[in-house]
XYZ file of C-alpha atoms in Angstrom:
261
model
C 168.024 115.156 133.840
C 167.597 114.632 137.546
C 163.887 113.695 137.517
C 163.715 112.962 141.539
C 164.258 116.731 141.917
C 160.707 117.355 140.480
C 158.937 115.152 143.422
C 157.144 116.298 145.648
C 156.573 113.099 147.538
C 155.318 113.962 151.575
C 154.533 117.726 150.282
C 151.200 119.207 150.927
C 150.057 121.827 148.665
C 146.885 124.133 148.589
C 145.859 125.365 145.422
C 143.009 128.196 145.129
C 140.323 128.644 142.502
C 141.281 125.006 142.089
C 137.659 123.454 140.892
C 138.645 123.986 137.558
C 140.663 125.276 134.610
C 144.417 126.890 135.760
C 143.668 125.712 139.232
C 142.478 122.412 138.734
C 145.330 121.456 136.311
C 148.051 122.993 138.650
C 146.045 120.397 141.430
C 146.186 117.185 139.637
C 150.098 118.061 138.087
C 151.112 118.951 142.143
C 149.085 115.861 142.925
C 150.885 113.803 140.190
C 154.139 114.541 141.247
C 153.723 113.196 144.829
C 151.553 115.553 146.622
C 148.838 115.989 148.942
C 146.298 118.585 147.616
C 143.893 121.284 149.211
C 142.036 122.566 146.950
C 139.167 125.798 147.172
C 136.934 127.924 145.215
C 133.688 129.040 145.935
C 132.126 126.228 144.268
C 131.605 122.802 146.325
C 130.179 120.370 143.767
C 133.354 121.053 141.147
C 135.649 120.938 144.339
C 134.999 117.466 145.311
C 135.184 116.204 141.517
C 139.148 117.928 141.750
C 139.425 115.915 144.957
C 138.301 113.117 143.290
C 140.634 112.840 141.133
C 143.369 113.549 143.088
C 142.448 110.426 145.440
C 141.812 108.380 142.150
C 145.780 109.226 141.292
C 146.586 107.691 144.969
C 146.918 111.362 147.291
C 145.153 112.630 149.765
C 142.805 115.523 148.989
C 140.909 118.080 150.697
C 138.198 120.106 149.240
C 137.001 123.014 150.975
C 134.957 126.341 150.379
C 136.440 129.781 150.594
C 136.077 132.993 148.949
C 140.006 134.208 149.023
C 138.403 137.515 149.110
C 137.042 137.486 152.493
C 139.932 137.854 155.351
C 138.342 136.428 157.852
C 138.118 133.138 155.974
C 142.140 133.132 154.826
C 143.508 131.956 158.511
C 140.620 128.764 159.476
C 141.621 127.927 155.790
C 145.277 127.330 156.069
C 144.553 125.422 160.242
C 142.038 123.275 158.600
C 144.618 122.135 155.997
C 147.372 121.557 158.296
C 144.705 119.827 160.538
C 143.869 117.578 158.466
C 146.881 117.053 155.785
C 149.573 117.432 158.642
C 151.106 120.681 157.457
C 151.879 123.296 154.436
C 154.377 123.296 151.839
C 152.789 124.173 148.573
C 150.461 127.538 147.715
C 149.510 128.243 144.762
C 147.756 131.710 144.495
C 145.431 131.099 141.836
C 142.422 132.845 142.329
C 141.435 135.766 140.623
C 138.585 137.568 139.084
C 138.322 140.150 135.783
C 134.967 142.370 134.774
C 135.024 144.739 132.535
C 135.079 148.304 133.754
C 137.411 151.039 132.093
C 139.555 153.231 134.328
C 136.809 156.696 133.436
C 133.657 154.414 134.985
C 135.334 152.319 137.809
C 133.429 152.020 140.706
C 134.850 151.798 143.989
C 132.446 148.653 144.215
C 134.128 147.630 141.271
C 137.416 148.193 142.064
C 137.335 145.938 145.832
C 135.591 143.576 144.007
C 139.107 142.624 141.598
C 141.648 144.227 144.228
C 140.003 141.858 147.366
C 140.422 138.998 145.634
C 143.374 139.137 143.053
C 145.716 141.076 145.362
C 144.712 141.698 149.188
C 143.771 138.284 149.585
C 146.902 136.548 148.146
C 149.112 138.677 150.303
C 147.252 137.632 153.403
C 146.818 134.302 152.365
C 150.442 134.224 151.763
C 151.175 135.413 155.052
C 149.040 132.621 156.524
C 150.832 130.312 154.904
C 154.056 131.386 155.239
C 153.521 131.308 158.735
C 153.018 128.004 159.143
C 155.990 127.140 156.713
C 158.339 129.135 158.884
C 157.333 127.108 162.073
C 157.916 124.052 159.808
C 161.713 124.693 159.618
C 161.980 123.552 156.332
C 160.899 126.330 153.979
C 158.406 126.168 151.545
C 156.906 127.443 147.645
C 154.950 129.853 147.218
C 153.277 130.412 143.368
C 151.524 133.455 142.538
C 149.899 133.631 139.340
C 149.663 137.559 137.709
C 148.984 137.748 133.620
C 150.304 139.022 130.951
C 147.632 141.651 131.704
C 150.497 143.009 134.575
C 152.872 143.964 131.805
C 150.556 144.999 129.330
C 147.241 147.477 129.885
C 144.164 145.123 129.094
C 141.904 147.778 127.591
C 138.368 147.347 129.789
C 139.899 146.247 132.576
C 141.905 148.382 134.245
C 141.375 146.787 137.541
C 142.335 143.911 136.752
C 145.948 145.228 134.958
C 146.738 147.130 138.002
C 146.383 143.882 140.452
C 148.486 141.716 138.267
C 150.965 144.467 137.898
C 150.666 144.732 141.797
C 151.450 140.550 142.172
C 154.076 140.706 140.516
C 155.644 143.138 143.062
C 153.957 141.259 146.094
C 155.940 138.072 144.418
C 159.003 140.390 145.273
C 158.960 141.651 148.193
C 157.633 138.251 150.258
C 160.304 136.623 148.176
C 163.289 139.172 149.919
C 161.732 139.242 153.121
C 161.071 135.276 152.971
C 164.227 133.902 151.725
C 165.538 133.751 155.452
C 162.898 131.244 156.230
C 163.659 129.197 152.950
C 160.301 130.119 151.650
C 160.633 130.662 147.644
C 157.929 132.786 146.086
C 158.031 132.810 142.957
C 155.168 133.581 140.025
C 153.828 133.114 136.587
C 152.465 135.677 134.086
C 150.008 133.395 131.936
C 148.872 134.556 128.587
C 145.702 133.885 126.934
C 144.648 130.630 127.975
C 141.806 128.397 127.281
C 139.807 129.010 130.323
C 136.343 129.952 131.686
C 137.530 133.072 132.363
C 139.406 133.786 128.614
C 135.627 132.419 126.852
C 133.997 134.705 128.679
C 135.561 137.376 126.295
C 133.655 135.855 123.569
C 130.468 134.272 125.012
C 128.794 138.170 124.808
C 129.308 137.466 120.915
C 127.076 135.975 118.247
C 128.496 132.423 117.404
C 130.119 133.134 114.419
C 131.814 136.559 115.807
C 132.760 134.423 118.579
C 134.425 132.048 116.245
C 136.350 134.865 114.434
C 137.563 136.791 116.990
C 138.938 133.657 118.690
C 140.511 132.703 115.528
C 142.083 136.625 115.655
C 143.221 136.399 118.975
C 145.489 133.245 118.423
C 146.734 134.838 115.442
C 148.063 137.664 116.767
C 150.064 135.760 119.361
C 153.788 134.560 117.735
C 152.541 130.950 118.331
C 149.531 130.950 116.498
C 147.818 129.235 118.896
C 145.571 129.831 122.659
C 147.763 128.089 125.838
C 146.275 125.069 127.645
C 145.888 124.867 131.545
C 148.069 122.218 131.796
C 151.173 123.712 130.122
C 150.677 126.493 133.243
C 150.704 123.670 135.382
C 153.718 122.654 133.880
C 155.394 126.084 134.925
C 153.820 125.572 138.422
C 155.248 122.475 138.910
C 159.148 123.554 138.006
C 158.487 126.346 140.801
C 157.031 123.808 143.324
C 159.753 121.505 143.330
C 163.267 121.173 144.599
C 164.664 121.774 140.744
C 163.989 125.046 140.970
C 166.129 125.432 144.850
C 167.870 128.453 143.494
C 165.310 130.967 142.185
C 162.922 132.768 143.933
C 161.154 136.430 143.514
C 160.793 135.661 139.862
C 158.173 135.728 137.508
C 157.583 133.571 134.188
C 155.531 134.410 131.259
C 154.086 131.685 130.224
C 152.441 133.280 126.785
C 153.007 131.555 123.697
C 155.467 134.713 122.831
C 152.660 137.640 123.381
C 154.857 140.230 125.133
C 156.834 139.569 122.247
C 154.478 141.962 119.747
């Protein structure tokens, strides 16, 4: 195995939702590798503990507020990361948001709340991004991530299917129009994963319901078992690097086998 091709020594990378779970592991594996790291959320105190420990593993790291959602914010996002890590290389499109609302009751509230986030503001972020890769003149990676959700209908949240469904395309289309530039975009369908986001399926429970219908959930996926962050990273970090030069407008389900049943 070539290992150098899976450095990303003198890369910067900015990774959203990064203060924790998906997003911080992608951070640290990125930052591992060789990388410089952005990283932004909402959230400022479990920013700078991500940045932390990116410095502690001997990169630079930026932490930085943004809500992804919010246009206005997507452009002074990408100029203060080139500003102060010297350019763009690495996005990883990780922030997203899921309530429950079923397709009868959606609100219109409801439904800018997931599309603003999950969808319009990783196409304009990508954009951004892309942008500054282009003027680079040496290309770039760009990582969505959609869900499993995208293939399948999550029942409850219909929103939230029809914006990873929509990712999936957006991975596409930048990734045809994009190619000239040597920007890859590429993407990953995660599964259920042990997250924030996936507990707060069972939190509403009483413990012991909670317990069970975790213990259902794994069993009805092939592997038995709920994904870690990390093994997303994992997937991340094959798409960030130069071993995966040749592919680009693809998506990987990273699932433990679920699309499988």
């Amino acid at each position: 195995m070539d290992l150098p091709k899976f450095s990303l020594e003198g890369k910067v990378a900015l990774v959203t939702g990064g203060s924790r779970g998906i997003g911080e592991a992608c951070a640290k594996a990125l930052a591992k590798a060789g990388a410089d790291v952005a990283v932004t959320s909402r959230k400022a105190p479990d920013l700078d503990r991500v940045a932390g420990d990116i410095r502690a593993l001997g990169r630079r790291a930026l932490a930085t507020e943004c809500h992804v959602g919010r246009i206005d914010q997507l452009e002074p996002l990408v100029k203060r990361v080139v500003g102060e890590l010297g350019r763009i290389d690495i996005l990883v499109n990780n922030a997203g948001t899921s309530f429950a609302s079923t397709a009868m009751d959606m609100t219109e509230e409801a439904w800018d709340s997931v599309m603003n986030l999950n969808l319009k503001g990783l196409f304009f972020l990508s954009q951004a991004a892309a942008r500054r890769m282009r003027d680079q003149g040496d290309g770039g990676s760009i990582i969505n991530i959609s869900s499993v959700a995208g293939y399948k209908p999550q029942a409850g949240t219909a929103h939230y299917s029809i914006s990873k469904a929509a990712v999936r395309m957006t991975t596409e289309v930048m990734a045809a129009e994009w190619a000239a530039h040597g920007i890859r975009v590429n993407c990953i369908a995660p599964g259920a994963v042990e997250t924030k986001l996936y507990g707060a399926i069972f939190d509403v429970l009483p413990d012991e319901q909670a317990r069970a219908a975790r213990d259902a959930t794994a069993k009805r996926i092939p592997m038995q078992r709920v994904g870690q962050p990390e093994e997303i990273a994992m997937g991340v970090l094959y798409l960030a690097s130069p071993a995966s030069s040749y592919m680009t407008g693809q998506t990987f389900a990273i699932d433990g086998g679920s699309l499988l049943v």
